[in-house]
PDB file of C-alpha atoms in Angstrom:
ATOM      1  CA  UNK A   1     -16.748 -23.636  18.945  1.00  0.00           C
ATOM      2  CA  UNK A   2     -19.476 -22.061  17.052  1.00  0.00           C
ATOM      3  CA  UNK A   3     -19.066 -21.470  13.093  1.00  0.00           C
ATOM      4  CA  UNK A   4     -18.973 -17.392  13.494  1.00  0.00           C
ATOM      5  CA  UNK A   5     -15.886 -17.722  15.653  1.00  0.00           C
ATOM      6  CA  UNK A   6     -14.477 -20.505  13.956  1.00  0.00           C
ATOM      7  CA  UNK A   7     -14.248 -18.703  10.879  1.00  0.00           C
ATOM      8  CA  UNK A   8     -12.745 -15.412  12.222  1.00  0.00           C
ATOM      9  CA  UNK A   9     -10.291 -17.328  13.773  1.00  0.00           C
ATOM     10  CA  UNK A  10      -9.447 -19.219  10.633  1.00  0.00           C
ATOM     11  CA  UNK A  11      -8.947 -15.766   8.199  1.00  0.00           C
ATOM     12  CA  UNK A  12      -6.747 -14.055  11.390  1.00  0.00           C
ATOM     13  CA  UNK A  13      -4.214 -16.900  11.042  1.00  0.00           C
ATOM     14  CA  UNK A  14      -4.514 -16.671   6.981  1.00  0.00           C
ATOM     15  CA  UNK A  15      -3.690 -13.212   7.706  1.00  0.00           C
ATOM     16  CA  UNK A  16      -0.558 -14.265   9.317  1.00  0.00           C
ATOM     17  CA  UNK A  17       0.897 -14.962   5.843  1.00  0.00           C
ATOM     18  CA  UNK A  18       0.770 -11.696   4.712  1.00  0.00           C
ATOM     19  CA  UNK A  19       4.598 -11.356   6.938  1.00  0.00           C
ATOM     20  CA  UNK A  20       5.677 -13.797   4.746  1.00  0.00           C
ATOM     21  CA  UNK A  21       4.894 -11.224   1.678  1.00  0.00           C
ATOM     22  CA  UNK A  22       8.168  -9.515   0.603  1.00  0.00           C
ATOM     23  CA  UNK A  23       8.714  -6.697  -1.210  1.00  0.00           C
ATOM     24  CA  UNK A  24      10.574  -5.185  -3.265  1.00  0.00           C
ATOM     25  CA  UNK A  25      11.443  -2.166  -0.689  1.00  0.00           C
ATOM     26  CA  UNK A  26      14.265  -2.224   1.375  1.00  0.00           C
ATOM     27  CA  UNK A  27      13.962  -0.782   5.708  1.00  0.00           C
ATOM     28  CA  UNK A  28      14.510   2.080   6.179  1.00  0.00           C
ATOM     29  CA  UNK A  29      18.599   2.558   6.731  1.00  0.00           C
ATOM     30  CA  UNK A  30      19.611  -0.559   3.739  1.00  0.00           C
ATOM     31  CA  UNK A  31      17.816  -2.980   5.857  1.00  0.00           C
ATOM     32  CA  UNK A  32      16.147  -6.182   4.532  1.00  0.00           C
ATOM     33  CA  UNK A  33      13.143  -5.850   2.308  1.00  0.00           C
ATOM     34  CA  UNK A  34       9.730  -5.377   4.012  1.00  0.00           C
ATOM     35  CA  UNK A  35       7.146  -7.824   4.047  1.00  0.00           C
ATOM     36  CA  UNK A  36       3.662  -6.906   3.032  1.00  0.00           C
ATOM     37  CA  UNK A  37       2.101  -6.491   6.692  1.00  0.00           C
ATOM     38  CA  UNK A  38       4.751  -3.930   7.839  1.00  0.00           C
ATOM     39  CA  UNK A  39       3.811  -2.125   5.126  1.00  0.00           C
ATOM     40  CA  UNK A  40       0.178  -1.884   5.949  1.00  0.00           C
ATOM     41  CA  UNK A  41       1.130  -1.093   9.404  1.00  0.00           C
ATOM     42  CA  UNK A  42       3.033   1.791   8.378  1.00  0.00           C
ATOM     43  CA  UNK A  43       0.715   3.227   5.971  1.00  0.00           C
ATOM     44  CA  UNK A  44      -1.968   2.885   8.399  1.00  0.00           C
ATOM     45  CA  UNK A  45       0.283   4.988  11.351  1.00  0.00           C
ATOM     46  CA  UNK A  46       1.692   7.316   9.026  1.00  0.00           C
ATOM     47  CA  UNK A  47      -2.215   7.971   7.912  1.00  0.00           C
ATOM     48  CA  UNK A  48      -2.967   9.033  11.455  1.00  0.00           C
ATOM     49  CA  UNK A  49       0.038  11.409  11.773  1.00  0.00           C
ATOM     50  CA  UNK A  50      -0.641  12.678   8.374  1.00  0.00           C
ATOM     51  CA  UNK A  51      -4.304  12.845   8.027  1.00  0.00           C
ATOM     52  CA  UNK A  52      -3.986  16.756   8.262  1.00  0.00           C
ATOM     53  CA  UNK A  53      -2.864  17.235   5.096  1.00  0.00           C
ATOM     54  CA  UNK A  54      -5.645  15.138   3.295  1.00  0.00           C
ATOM     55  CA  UNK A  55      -6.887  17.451   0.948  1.00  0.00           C
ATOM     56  CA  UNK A  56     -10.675  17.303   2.359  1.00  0.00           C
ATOM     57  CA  UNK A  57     -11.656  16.307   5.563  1.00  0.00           C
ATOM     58  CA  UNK A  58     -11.716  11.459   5.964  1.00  0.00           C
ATOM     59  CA  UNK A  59     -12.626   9.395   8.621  1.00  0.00           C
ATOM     60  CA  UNK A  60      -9.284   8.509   9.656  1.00  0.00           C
ATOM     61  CA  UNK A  61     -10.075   5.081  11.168  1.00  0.00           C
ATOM     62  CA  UNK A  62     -11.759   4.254   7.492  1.00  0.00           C
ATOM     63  CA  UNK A  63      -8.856   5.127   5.834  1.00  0.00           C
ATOM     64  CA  UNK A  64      -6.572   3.246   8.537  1.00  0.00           C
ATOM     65  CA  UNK A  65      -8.574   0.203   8.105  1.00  0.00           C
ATOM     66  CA  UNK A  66      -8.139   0.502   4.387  1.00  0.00           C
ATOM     67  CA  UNK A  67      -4.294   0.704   4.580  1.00  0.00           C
ATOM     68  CA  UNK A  68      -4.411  -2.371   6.829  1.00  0.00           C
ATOM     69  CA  UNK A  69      -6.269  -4.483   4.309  1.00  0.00           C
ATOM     70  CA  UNK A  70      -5.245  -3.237   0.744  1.00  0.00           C
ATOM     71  CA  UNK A  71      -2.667  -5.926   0.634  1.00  0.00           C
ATOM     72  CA  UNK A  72      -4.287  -8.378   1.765  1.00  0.00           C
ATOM     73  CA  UNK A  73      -4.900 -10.304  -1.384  1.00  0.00           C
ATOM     74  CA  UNK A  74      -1.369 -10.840  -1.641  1.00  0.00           C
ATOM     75  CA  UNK A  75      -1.353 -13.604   0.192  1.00  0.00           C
ATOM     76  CA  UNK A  76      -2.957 -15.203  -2.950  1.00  0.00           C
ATOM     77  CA  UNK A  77      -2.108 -13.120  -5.586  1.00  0.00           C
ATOM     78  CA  UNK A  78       1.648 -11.998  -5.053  1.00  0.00           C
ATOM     79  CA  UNK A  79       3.233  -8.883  -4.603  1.00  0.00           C
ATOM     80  CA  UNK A  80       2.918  -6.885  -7.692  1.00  0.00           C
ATOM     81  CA  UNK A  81       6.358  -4.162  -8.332  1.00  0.00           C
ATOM     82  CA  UNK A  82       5.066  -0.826  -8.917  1.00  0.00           C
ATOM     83  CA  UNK A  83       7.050  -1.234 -12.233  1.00  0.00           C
ATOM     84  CA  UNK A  84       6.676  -4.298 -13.334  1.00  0.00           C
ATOM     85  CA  UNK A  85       4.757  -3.824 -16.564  1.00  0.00           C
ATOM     86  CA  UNK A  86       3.980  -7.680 -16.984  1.00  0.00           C
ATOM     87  CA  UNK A  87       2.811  -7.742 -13.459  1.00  0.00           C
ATOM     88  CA  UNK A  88       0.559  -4.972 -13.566  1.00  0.00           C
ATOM     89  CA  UNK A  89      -0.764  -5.906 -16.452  1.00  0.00           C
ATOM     90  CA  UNK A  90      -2.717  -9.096 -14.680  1.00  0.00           C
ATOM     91  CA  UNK A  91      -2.446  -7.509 -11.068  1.00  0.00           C
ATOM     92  CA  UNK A  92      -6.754  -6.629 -11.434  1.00  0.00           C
ATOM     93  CA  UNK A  93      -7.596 -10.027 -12.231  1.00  0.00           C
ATOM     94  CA  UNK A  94      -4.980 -12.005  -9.514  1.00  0.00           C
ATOM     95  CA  UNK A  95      -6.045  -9.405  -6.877  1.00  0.00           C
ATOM     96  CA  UNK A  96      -9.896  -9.634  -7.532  1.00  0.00           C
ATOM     97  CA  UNK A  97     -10.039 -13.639  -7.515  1.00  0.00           C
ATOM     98  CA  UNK A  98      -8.111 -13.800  -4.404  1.00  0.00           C
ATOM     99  CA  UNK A  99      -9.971 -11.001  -2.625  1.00  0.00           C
ATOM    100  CA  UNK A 100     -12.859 -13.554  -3.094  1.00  0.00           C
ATOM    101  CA  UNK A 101     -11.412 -16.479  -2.030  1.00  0.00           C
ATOM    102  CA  UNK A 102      -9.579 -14.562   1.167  1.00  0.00           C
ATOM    103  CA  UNK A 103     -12.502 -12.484   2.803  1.00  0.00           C
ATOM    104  CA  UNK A 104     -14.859 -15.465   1.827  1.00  0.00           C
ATOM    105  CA  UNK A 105     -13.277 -17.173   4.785  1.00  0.00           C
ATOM    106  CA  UNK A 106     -15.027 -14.726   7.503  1.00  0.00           C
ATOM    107  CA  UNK A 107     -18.955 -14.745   8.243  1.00  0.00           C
ATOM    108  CA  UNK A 108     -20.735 -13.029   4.820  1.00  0.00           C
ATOM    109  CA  UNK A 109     -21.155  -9.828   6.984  1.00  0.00           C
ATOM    110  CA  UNK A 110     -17.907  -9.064   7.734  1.00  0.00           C
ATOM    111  CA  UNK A 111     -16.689 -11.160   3.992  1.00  0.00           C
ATOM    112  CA  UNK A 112     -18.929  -8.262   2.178  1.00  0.00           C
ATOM    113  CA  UNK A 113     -17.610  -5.248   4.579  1.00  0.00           C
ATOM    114  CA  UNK A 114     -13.968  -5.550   3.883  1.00  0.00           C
ATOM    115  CA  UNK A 115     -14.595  -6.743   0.359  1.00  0.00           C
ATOM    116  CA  UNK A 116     -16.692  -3.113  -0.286  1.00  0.00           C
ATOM    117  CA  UNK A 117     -13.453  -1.871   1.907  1.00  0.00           C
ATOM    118  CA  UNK A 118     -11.248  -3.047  -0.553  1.00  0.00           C
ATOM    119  CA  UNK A 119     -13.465  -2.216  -3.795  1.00  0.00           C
ATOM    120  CA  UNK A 120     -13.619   1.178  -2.689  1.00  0.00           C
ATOM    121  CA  UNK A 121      -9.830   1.533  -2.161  1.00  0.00           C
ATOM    122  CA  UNK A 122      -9.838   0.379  -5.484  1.00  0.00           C
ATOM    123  CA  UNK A 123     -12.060   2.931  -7.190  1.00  0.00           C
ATOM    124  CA  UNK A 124     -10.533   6.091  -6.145  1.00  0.00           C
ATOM    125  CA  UNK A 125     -13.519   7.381  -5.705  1.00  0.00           C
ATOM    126  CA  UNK A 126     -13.706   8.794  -2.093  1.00  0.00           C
ATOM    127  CA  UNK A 127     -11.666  11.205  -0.071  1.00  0.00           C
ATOM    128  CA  UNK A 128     -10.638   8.122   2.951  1.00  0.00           C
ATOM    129  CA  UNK A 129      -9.581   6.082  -0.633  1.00  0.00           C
ATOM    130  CA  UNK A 130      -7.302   8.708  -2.004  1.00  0.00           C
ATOM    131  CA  UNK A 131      -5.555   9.128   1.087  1.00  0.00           C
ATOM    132  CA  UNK A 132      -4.564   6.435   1.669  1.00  0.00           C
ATOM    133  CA  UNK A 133      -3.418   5.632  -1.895  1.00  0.00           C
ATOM    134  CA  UNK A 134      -1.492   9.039  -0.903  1.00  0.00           C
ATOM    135  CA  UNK A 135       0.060   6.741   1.633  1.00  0.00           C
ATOM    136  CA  UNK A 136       0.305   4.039  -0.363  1.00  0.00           C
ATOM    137  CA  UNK A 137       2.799   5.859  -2.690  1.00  0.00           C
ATOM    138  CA  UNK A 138       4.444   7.616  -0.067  1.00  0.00           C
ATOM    139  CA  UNK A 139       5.372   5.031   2.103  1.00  0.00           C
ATOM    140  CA  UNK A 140       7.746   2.882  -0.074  1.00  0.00           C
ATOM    141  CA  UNK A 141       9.154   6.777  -1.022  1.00  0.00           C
ATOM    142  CA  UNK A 142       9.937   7.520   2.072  1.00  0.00           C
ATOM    143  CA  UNK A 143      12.039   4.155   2.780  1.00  0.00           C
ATOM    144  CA  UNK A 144      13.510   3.849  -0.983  1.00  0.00           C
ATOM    145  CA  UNK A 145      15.025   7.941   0.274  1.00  0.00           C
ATOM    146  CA  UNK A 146      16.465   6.926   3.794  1.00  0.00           C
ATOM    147  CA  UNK A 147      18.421   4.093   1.527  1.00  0.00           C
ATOM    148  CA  UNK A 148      19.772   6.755  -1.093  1.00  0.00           C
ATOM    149  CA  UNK A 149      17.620   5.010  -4.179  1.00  0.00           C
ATOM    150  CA  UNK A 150      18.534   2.037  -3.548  1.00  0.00           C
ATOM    151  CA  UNK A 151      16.235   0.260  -4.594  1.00  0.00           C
ATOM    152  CA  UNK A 152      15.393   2.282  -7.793  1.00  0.00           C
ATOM    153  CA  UNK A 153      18.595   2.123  -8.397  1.00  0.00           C
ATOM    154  CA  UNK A 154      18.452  -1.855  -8.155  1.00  0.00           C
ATOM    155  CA  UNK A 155      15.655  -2.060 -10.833  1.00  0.00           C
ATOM    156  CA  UNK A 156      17.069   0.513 -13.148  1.00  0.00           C
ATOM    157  CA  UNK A 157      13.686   2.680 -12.457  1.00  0.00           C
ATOM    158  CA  UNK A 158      13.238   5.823 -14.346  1.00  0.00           C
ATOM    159  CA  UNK A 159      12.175   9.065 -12.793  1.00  0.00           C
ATOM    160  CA  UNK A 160       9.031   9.425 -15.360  1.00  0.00           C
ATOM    161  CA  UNK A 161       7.919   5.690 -13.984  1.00  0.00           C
ATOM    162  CA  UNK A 162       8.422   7.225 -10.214  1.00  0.00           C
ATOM    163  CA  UNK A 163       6.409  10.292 -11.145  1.00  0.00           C
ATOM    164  CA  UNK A 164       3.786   8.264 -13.013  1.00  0.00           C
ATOM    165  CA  UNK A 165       2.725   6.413  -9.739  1.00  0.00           C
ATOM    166  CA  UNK A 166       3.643  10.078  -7.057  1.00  0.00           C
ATOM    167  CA  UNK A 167       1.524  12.368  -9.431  1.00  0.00           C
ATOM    168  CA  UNK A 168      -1.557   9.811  -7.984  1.00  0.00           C
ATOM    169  CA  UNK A 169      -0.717  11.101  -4.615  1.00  0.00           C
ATOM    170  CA  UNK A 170      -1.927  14.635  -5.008  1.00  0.00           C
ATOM    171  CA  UNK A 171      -5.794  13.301  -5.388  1.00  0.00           C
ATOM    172  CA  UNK A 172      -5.135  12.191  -1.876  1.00  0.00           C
ATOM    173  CA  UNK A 173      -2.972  14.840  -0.685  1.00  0.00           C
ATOM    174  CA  UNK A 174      -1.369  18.097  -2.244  1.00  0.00           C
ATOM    175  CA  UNK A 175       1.042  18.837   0.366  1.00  0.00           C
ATOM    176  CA  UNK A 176       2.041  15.447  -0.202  1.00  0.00           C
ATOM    177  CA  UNK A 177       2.941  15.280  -3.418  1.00  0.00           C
ATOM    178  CA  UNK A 178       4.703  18.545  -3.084  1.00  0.00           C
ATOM    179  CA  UNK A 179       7.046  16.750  -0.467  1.00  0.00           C
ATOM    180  CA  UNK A 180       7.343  13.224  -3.116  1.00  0.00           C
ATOM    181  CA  UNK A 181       8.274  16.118  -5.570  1.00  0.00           C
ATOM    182  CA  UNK A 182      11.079  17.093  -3.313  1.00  0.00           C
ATOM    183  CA  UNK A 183      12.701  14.322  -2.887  1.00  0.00           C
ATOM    184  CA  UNK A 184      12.314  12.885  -6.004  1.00  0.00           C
ATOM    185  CA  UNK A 185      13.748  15.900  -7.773  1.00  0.00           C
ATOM    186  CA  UNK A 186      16.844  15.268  -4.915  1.00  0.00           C
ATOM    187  CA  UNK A 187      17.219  12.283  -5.953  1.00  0.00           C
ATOM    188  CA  UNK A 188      17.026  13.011  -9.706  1.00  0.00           C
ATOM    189  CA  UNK A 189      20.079  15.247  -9.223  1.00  0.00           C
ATOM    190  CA  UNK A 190      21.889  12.753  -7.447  1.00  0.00           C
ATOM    191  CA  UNK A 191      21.553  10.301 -10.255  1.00  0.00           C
ATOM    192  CA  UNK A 192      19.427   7.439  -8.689  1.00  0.00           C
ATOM    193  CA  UNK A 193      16.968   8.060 -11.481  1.00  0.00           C
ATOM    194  CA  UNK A 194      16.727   7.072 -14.663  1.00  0.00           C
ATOM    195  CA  UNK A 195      16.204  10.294 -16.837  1.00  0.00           C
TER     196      UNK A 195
END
């Protein structure tokens, strides 16, 4: 087998571990928790239903791509809890060694496109990268609702941690956030939120 397809064949069954990637959000309907992978799947189909609210116009299959391989480094690195304060606080540097050692597995063209994928999800910096942060808030939002706050419930969240992450969204997408600001407000008054 020659080396090119050797090595894509190598980093598609290293992506395979990514399903073994929980979470700390529950299915939809108090299921189990989700794995990293069907996360990445549903960010990257909710971006295509969504993608007319992005606040200026994205290549959709960019920003699809981009939801697909956010996570990937968490194969190496762990799953980081959007509150986790000790987590976060070395997330960068565990995410950015293992993106190296991951994508380094595939031929150096394809290594250094999803790499620069990944770098500019990152960054913030473009319209395709801001939406689908948009979805990367929303998603997990959308599940922790359909379970009642479960799982902020669970970790004792507070509504001014939820916020701190949703208010992100709005780069990506106004209507969005307005929707996040919805439901978190519902579920504010329902008491699965820390004041």
């Amino acid at each position: 087998m020659e080396e090119r397809l050797r090595q894509q064949l190598s980093f598609i069954l290293e992506l395979d571990k990514e399903k073994n990637i929980l979470r700390q959000t529950h299915l939809s309907g108090h299921g189990r928790r989700e794995n990293d992978a069907e996360h990445a799947w549903h960010m990257a189909i909710m971006a295509y239903l969504l993608r007319e609210y992005a606040n200026e116009a994205v290549d959709i299959g960019k920003v699809m791509l981009m939801c697909l391989i956010h996570d990937v480094v968490e194969i190496e690195a762990g799953d980081t809890y959007a509150y986790d304060a000790a987590g976060l606080a070395t997330q960068k540097e565990r995410e950015e060694a293992a993106k190296v050692k991951l994508y380094s597995m595939l031929p150096a063209d394809q290594a250094a496109e999803l790499m620069a994928l990944f770098d500019e999800f990152e960054a913030w910096e473009t319209p395709e990268s801001r939406f689908a942060h948009a979805m990367d808030n929303l998603q997990p939002l959308l599940l922790n609702d359909s379970n009642d706050g479960g799982d902020w419930r669970e970790h004792g969240v507070s509504a001014e941690q939820v916020y701190g992450r949703q208010r992100k969204t709005a780069l990506g997408s106004e209507r969005l956030f307005q929707l996040a600001d919805g439901l978190l407000q519902k579920h504010i008054e329902k008491g699965n939120l820390k004041a």
